[in-house]
Amino acid sequence: MKKIVQITIVAFGLLLIIGSTASAKESVASLRGTADIEGASLKVTKKKVISQEGGFERNYKQQPPLIPHKIEKYKITLKNNGCLKCHSKKNHKKEKAPMVGESHFLSRDGKKLEKVSTRRYFCNQCHAPQLDANPLVKNEFEGVK
Ligand code: HEC
Ligand code: HEC
């Protein structure tokens, strides 16, 4: 009789252990950490935009170059593109800025256009400034040298 009780206790203990590891697997690791999902999000810290003279090195030939300056003041609307004040064919020399790539003047069918193609109008769709911040997840990307 004593033995049966012991076995049942051991079996019950095992069940508890199995049960607890199964529920531990179900919890998902989140970048929010242990912050409650209903709670307010963590206050975003302001990060410094990196200004890099001479620009950032590209990782591969066709990469849209990273933006080496602040962009918060340059708005892009349907009527006006703040980036083209410096980067257009007309203004880039005066502003001592590099002109948008030749590819920016090609239509969908490869026709050369006078103005920047509408496909290249929203600059920050492809070009991004860089912040002085630690990456949230490890990035193992290696560029083609
Ligand atoms: C006041 C003028 C000015 C404005 C406005 C401006 N830029 Fe620039 N940009 C520059 C200058 C000057 C450089 C070159 C910096 C250097 O190489 O040191 C540059 C560099 C760049 C480069 C890097 C090019 C390369 O080959 O590395 C990109 C991309 C770029 N800008 C995108 C943008 C975008 C997108 C906007 C609008 C959100 C913008 N710029 C607005 C002056 C400007
Ligand atoms: C659809 C993606 C895309 C959009 C939108 C785009 N670009 Fe680019 N940009 C590129 C790529 C890719 C390159 C590199 C290849 C090349 O020069 O065409 C580039 C190159 C550049 C360069 C460097 C040119 C050189 O000769 O080194 C500048 C400056 C630039 N873009 C500015 C801009 C500005 C300003 C806008 C908005 C008016 C813009 N780009 C919109 C993809 C894009």
XYZ file of N, CA and C and ligand atoms in Angstrom:
521
model
N 0.841 -1.222 0.000
C 0.000 0.000 0.000
C 0.864 1.255 0.000
N 1.904 1.250 0.902
C 2.811 2.394 1.000
C 3.468 2.685 -0.358
N 3.881 1.552 -1.020
C 4.566 1.673 -2.312
C 3.665 2.371 -3.339
N 2.405 1.968 -3.383
C 1.474 2.557 -4.357
C 1.351 4.061 -4.136
N 1.239 4.453 -2.878
C 1.144 5.878 -2.559
C 2.403 6.615 -3.057
N 3.570 5.996 -2.783
C 4.835 6.619 -3.230
C 4.843 6.803 -4.741
N 4.466 5.735 -5.463
C 4.472 5.800 -6.939
C 3.533 6.910 -7.424
N 2.364 6.981 -6.818
C 1.422 8.023 -7.240
C 2.010 9.408 -7.009
N 2.679 9.580 -5.868
C 3.270 10.888 -5.583
C 4.332 11.228 -6.629
N 5.198 10.252 -6.961
C 6.240 10.482 -7.965
C 5.597 10.831 -9.317
N 4.585 10.051 -9.703
C 3.909 10.286 -10.986
C 3.285 11.680 -11.012
N 2.656 12.064 -9.927
C 2.034 13.393 -9.838
C 3.098 14.489 -9.981
N 4.240 14.264 -9.310
C 5.357 15.213 -9.401
C 5.835 15.369 -10.824
N 5.998 14.243 -11.519
C 6.443 14.284 -12.924
C 5.474 15.086 -13.778
N 4.186 14.825 -13.556
C 3.150 15.548 -14.315
C 3.304 17.056 -14.133
N 3.542 17.448 -12.873
C 3.702 18.877 -12.566
C 4.874 19.469 -13.351
N 6.019 18.707 -13.341
C 7.220 19.209 -14.036
C 6.935 19.352 -15.534
N 6.355 18.290 -16.130
C 6.056 18.331 -17.574
C 5.129 19.503 -17.879
N 4.098 19.646 -17.035
C 3.124 20.726 -17.238
C 3.782 22.086 -17.209
N 4.710 22.294 -16.264
C 5.293 23.637 -16.128
C 6.241 23.946 -17.280
N 7.000 22.921 -17.797
C 7.901 23.229 -18.920
C 7.071 23.532 -20.164
N 5.942 22.837 -20.318
C 5.102 23.085 -21.498
C 4.589 24.516 -21.488
N 4.170 25.028 -20.337
C 3.637 26.394 -20.310
C 4.764 27.413 -20.462
N 6.008 27.056 -20.026
C 7.131 27.987 -20.202
C 7.411 28.169 -21.685
N 7.256 27.096 -22.472
C 7.519 27.182 -23.917
C 6.525 28.110 -24.599
N 5.314 28.165 -24.076
C 4.279 28.972 -24.723
C 4.521 30.470 -24.570
N 5.250 30.896 -23.517
C 5.471 32.338 -23.347
C 6.488 32.815 -24.384
N 6.193 33.920 -25.039
C 7.013 34.418 -26.143
C 7.956 35.498 -25.638
N 9.215 35.432 -26.050
C 10.159 36.478 -25.679
C 9.863 37.704 -26.537
N 9.726 38.868 -25.909
C 9.344 40.065 -26.642
C 10.365 41.168 -26.443
N 10.501 42.045 -27.467
C 11.413 43.175 -27.340
C 10.920 44.159 -26.289
N 9.624 44.047 -25.940
C 9.081 44.896 -24.867
C 9.555 44.429 -23.504
N 10.233 43.277 -23.461
C 10.678 42.732 -22.191
C 9.478 42.239 -21.407
N 9.467 42.506 -20.095
C 8.375 41.997 -19.274
C 7.258 43.039 -19.138
N 7.337 44.127 -19.901
C 6.320 45.178 -19.795
C 4.936 44.607 -20.118
N 3.978 44.926 -19.295
C 2.607 44.445 -19.469
C 2.029 44.961 -20.783
N 1.327 44.090 -21.491
C 0.814 44.487 -22.810
C -0.220 45.606 -22.714
N -0.916 45.672 -21.571
C -1.919 46.726 -21.374
C -1.255 48.029 -20.910
N -0.024 47.924 -20.422
C 0.645 49.085 -19.831
C 1.112 50.080 -20.885
N 1.532 51.238 -20.434
C 2.048 52.258 -21.353
C 3.385 51.789 -21.909
N 3.677 52.154 -23.152
C 4.955 51.728 -23.710
C 6.085 52.540 -23.080
N 7.281 51.983 -23.186
C 8.430 52.656 -22.597
C 8.663 53.974 -23.319
N 9.158 54.948 -22.578
C 9.414 56.245 -23.185
C 10.542 56.096 -24.214
N 10.325 56.621 -25.404
C 11.335 56.496 -26.445
C 12.455 57.481 -26.159
N 13.680 56.979 -26.147
C 14.793 57.889 -25.902
C 15.189 58.534 -27.215
N 15.579 59.785 -27.137
C 15.948 60.488 -28.359
C 17.371 60.106 -28.748
N 17.535 59.690 -29.988
C 18.862 59.276 -30.441
C 19.423 60.306 -31.418
N 20.742 60.409 -31.398
C 21.401 61.394 -32.246
C 21.528 60.864 -33.669
N 21.190 61.710 -34.644
C 21.387 61.336 -36.045
C 22.864 61.482 -36.374
N 23.425 60.492 -37.039
C 24.848 60.539 -37.374
C 25.064 61.373 -38.637
N 25.877 62.416 -38.526
C 26.276 63.179 -39.704
C 27.659 62.702 -40.103
N 27.767 62.165 -41.288
C 29.055 61.616 -41.714
C 29.549 62.299 -42.972
N 30.612 63.029 -42.818
C 31.181 63.737 -43.963
C 31.688 62.732 -44.992
N 31.362 62.979 -46.265
C 31.793 62.052 -47.313
C 30.844 60.878 -47.486
N 29.813 60.791 -46.644
C 28.806 59.735 -46.782
C 29.232 58.410 -46.169
N 28.306 57.439 -46.225
C 28.581 56.096 -45.706
C 29.013 55.197 -46.860
N 29.899 54.288 -46.552
C 30.340 53.330 -47.567
C 29.161 52.420 -47.934
N 29.018 52.091 -49.230
C 27.930 51.185 -49.625
C 28.359 49.734 -49.430
N 27.396 48.874 -49.150
C 27.687 47.459 -48.940
C 27.644 46.654 -50.233
N 26.972 47.187 -51.242
C 26.929 46.539 -52.556
C 26.579 47.612 -53.573
N 26.861 47.321 -54.847
C 26.821 48.346 -55.878
C 25.466 49.060 -56.008
N 24.394 48.324 -55.994
C 23.078 48.918 -56.233
C 22.378 49.397 -54.960
N 23.096 49.465 -53.862
C 22.460 49.889 -52.607
C 22.089 51.367 -52.668
N 20.859 51.732 -52.293
C 20.564 53.160 -52.149
C 21.460 53.695 -51.032
N 22.327 54.677 -51.325
C 23.227 55.137 -50.268
C 22.469 55.636 -49.036
N 23.052 55.403 -47.864
C 22.462 55.877 -46.615
C 22.584 57.395 -46.566
N 21.674 58.037 -45.880
C 21.700 59.507 -45.796
C 22.662 59.914 -44.687
N 23.686 60.693 -45.027
C 24.684 61.038 -44.008
C 24.391 62.349 -43.289
N 23.123 62.780 -43.226
C 22.790 64.040 -42.538
C 21.387 63.964 -41.964
N 21.029 64.983 -41.147
C 19.674 65.044 -40.573
C 18.650 65.294 -41.672
N 17.425 64.817 -41.506
C 16.414 65.078 -42.540
C 15.102 65.613 -41.965
N 15.065 65.826 -40.635
C 13.764 66.161 -40.034
C 13.137 67.436 -40.592
N 13.958 68.349 -41.123
C 13.393 69.607 -41.630
C 12.933 69.504 -43.079
N 13.313 68.428 -43.787
C 12.991 68.345 -45.213
C 11.736 67.524 -45.436
N 10.659 68.236 -45.778
C 9.369 67.556 -45.962
C 9.178 67.175 -47.430
N 8.499 66.071 -47.640
C 8.139 65.663 -49.002
C 6.618 65.614 -49.077
N 6.053 66.516 -49.871
C 4.605 66.516 -50.074
C 4.349 66.377 -51.565
N 3.080 66.307 -51.955
C 2.782 66.166 -53.385
C 3.252 67.384 -54.172
N 3.255 68.559 -53.525
C 3.610 69.793 -54.239
C 5.081 70.124 -54.158
N 5.744 69.657 -53.095
C 7.109 70.102 -52.846
C 7.970 68.975 -52.281
N 9.208 68.908 -52.776
C 10.127 67.905 -52.257
C 11.370 68.609 -51.698
N 11.461 68.646 -50.383
C 12.561 69.337 -49.695
C 13.934 68.791 -50.060
N 14.026 67.531 -50.389
C 15.329 66.921 -50.722
C 15.863 67.462 -52.047
N 14.943 67.723 -52.978
C 15.369 68.180 -54.306
C 15.872 69.630 -54.286
N 15.647 70.345 -53.198
C 16.211 71.701 -53.069
C 17.722 71.645 -53.149
N 18.290 70.511 -52.763
C 19.742 70.358 -52.836
C 20.176 69.286 -53.834
N 19.379 68.255 -54.021
C 19.844 67.105 -54.799
C 19.362 67.086 -56.246
N 18.609 68.093 -56.697
C 18.111 68.068 -58.083
C 19.222 68.423 -59.060
N 18.965 68.152 -60.322
C 19.914 68.481 -61.391
C 20.212 69.979 -61.361
N 19.148 70.773 -61.148
C 19.263 72.223 -61.191
C 20.064 72.797 -60.015
N 19.832 72.287 -58.827
C 20.391 72.929 -57.625
C 21.638 72.300 -57.037
N 21.970 71.082 -57.445
C 22.989 70.356 -56.673
C 24.364 71.031 -56.683
N 24.705 71.705 -57.805
C 26.038 72.333 -57.861
C 26.114 73.474 -56.866
N 25.072 74.318 -56.909
C 25.016 75.479 -56.028
C 25.044 75.042 -54.560
N 24.372 73.948 -54.243
C 24.276 73.469 -52.854
C 25.436 72.546 -52.470
N 26.327 72.304 -53.417
C 27.464 71.383 -53.194
C 26.992 70.029 -52.667
N 25.916 69.525 -53.252
C 25.369 68.221 -52.849
C 25.456 67.264 -54.041
N 25.570 65.959 -53.817
C 25.576 65.038 -54.958
C 24.203 65.026 -55.633
N 24.199 64.916 -56.976
C 22.912 64.877 -57.697
C 22.290 63.494 -57.515
N 20.957 63.424 -57.541
C 20.288 62.115 -57.477
C 20.874 61.238 -58.588
N 20.889 59.936 -58.397
C 21.460 59.026 -59.388
C 20.767 59.156 -60.740
N 21.505 58.852 -61.826
C 20.937 58.895 -63.188
C 19.679 58.030 -63.265
N 19.698 56.920 -62.536
C 18.561 55.981 -62.563
C 17.264 56.650 -62.107
N 17.373 57.774 -61.388
C 16.185 58.450 -60.862
C 15.406 59.187 -61.950
N 16.010 59.282 -63.141
C 15.330 59.982 -64.248
C 14.737 59.001 -65.259
N 14.726 57.715 -64.948
C 14.204 56.736 -65.903
C 12.761 56.381 -65.571
N 11.945 56.303 -66.634
C 10.556 55.878 -66.440
C 10.520 54.363 -66.279
N 9.356 53.858 -66.012
C 9.188 52.416 -65.842
C 9.692 51.646 -67.065
N 9.515 52.268 -68.244
C 9.916 51.592 -69.481
C 11.339 51.940 -69.894
N 12.094 52.559 -69.000
C 13.494 52.856 -69.292
C 13.692 54.117 -70.118
N 12.640 54.929 -70.276
C 12.758 56.182 -71.036
C 13.369 57.266 -70.149
N 14.263 58.094 -70.757
C 14.881 59.156 -69.977
C 13.922 60.328 -69.798
N 13.750 60.803 -68.586
C 12.816 61.899 -68.301
C 13.585 63.164 -67.952
N 12.910 64.314 -68.073
C 13.515 65.594 -67.708
C 13.584 65.750 -66.191
N 12.482 65.331 -65.536
C 12.398 65.475 -64.080
C 12.582 64.118 -63.404
N 12.828 64.140 -62.105
C 12.936 62.888 -61.337
C 11.648 62.090 -61.515
N 11.790 60.828 -61.817
C 10.639 59.955 -62.042
C 9.760 59.882 -60.795
N 8.459 59.768 -61.000
C 7.552 59.650 -59.853
C 7.892 58.396 -59.036
N 8.555 57.443 -59.692
C 8.946 56.231 -58.965
C 10.020 56.534 -57.926
N 10.709 57.674 -58.093
C 11.804 58.030 -57.190
C 11.487 59.307 -56.409
N 10.229 59.670 -56.334
C 9.874 60.943 -55.705
C 9.966 60.882 -54.177
N 9.514 59.777 -53.600
C 9.508 59.673 -52.133
C 10.834 59.064 -51.669
N 11.816 59.961 -51.522
C 13.212 59.576 -51.308
C 13.410 58.602 -50.146
N 12.725 58.862 -49.032
C 13.010 58.018 -47.860
C 12.313 56.661 -47.896
N 11.715 56.372 -49.047
C 11.230 55.015 -49.295
C 12.472 54.100 -49.447
N 13.562 54.660 -49.932
C 14.777 53.873 -50.170
C 15.988 54.368 -49.378
N 16.063 55.676 -49.139
C 17.226 56.230 -48.431
C 16.863 56.485 -46.972
N 17.764 56.091 -46.078
C 17.468 56.242 -44.651
C 18.637 56.868 -43.909
N 18.323 57.782 -42.987
C 19.391 58.331 -42.147
C 19.793 57.289 -41.093
N 20.877 57.508 -40.405
C 21.360 56.550 -39.414
C 21.400 57.177 -38.027
N 21.034 56.372 -37.025
C 21.047 56.857 -35.646
C 22.148 56.180 -34.849
N 22.580 56.870 -33.807
C 23.575 56.320 -32.918
C 22.856 55.459 -31.876
N 22.445 54.241 -32.281
C 21.661 53.389 -31.381
C 22.136 51.946 -31.463
N 21.935 51.211 -30.374
C 22.266 49.785 -30.408
C 21.172 49.043 -31.151
N 21.537 48.114 -32.042
C 20.500 47.361 -32.755
C 19.668 46.538 -31.776
N 18.353 46.427 -32.026
C 17.475 45.657 -31.141
C 17.770 44.167 -31.260
N 18.094 43.731 -32.463
C 18.461 42.334 -32.660
C 19.788 42.304 -33.414
N 20.517 41.217 -33.243
C 21.827 41.098 -33.880
C 21.647 40.988 -35.392
N 22.484 41.688 -36.129
C 22.408 41.650 -37.583
C 23.689 41.025 -38.131
N 23.521 39.919 -38.847
C 24.710 39.218 -39.346
C 24.930 39.445 -40.836
N 24.238 40.471 -41.394
C 24.379 40.750 -42.823
C 25.819 41.118 -43.165
N 26.324 40.571 -44.238
C 27.661 40.944 -44.701
C 27.566 41.483 -46.113
N 28.133 42.665 -46.346
C 28.092 43.272 -47.665
C 28.991 42.542 -48.652
N 28.750 42.780 -49.939
C 29.606 42.221 -50.976
C 30.774 43.172 -51.143
N 31.957 42.688 -50.948
C 33.104 43.599 -51.062
C 33.745 43.497 -52.444
C 20.535 71.597 -47.523
C 20.889 70.692 -48.587
C 20.409 69.258 -48.517
C 19.108 68.810 -48.373
C 17.837 69.645 -48.243
C 19.178 67.360 -48.411
N 20.478 66.945 -48.580
Fe 21.137 65.025 -48.827
N 23.064 65.668 -48.916
C 23.469 67.003 -48.910
C 24.921 67.066 -48.985
C 25.766 68.345 -48.995
C 25.384 65.719 -49.054
C 26.827 65.239 -49.132
C 27.349 65.057 -47.720
C 28.760 64.516 -47.716
O 29.070 63.657 -48.561
O 29.520 64.911 -46.840
C 24.189 64.873 -49.020
C 24.212 63.509 -49.091
C 23.083 62.702 -49.268
C 23.088 61.270 -49.570
C 24.322 60.382 -49.736
C 24.745 60.239 -51.176
C 25.898 59.274 -51.312
O 26.271 58.989 -52.469
O 26.457 58.811 -50.316
C 21.788 60.871 -49.658
C 21.280 59.470 -49.956
C 20.961 62.031 -49.398
N 21.776 63.135 -49.164
C 19.587 62.026 -49.363
C 18.788 63.097 -49.001
C 17.357 63.011 -48.773
C 16.518 61.756 -48.930
C 16.929 64.264 -48.433
C 15.535 64.722 -48.047
C 14.897 64.005 -46.954
C 18.099 65.152 -48.477
N 19.199 64.388 -48.784
C 18.073 66.524 -48.255
C 22.641 68.102 -48.835
C 21.259 68.060 -48.652
C 13.089 53.274 -55.359
C 14.264 53.590 -54.542
C 14.810 55.005 -54.546
C 14.128 56.204 -54.388
C 12.631 56.404 -54.160
C 15.136 57.245 -54.421
N 16.382 56.698 -54.587
Fe 18.160 57.696 -54.615
N 19.152 55.974 -55.062
C 18.572 54.715 -55.139
C 19.586 53.741 -55.547
C 19.346 52.253 -55.752
C 20.792 54.453 -55.716
C 22.157 53.901 -56.138
C 22.180 53.616 -57.617
C 22.029 54.862 -58.414
O 22.881 55.766 -58.321
O 21.012 54.967 -59.090
C 20.484 55.865 -55.398
C 21.405 56.902 -55.436
C 21.158 58.184 -54.939
C 22.165 59.220 -54.750
C 23.657 59.081 -55.063
C 23.892 59.298 -56.518
C 25.310 59.053 -56.942
O 25.611 59.350 -58.100
O 26.120 58.554 -56.157
C 21.537 60.328 -54.266
C 22.156 61.645 -53.898
C 20.126 59.995 -54.164
N 19.936 58.690 -54.582
C 19.149 60.856 -53.709
C 17.780 60.616 -53.791
C 16.758 61.621 -53.568
C 17.001 63.063 -53.169
C 15.556 60.998 -53.771
C 14.167 61.615 -53.755
C 13.931 62.689 -54.716
C 15.827 59.593 -54.091
N 17.195 59.417 -54.122
C 14.863 58.601 -54.305
C 17.256 54.410 -54.867
C 16.231 55.330 -54.683
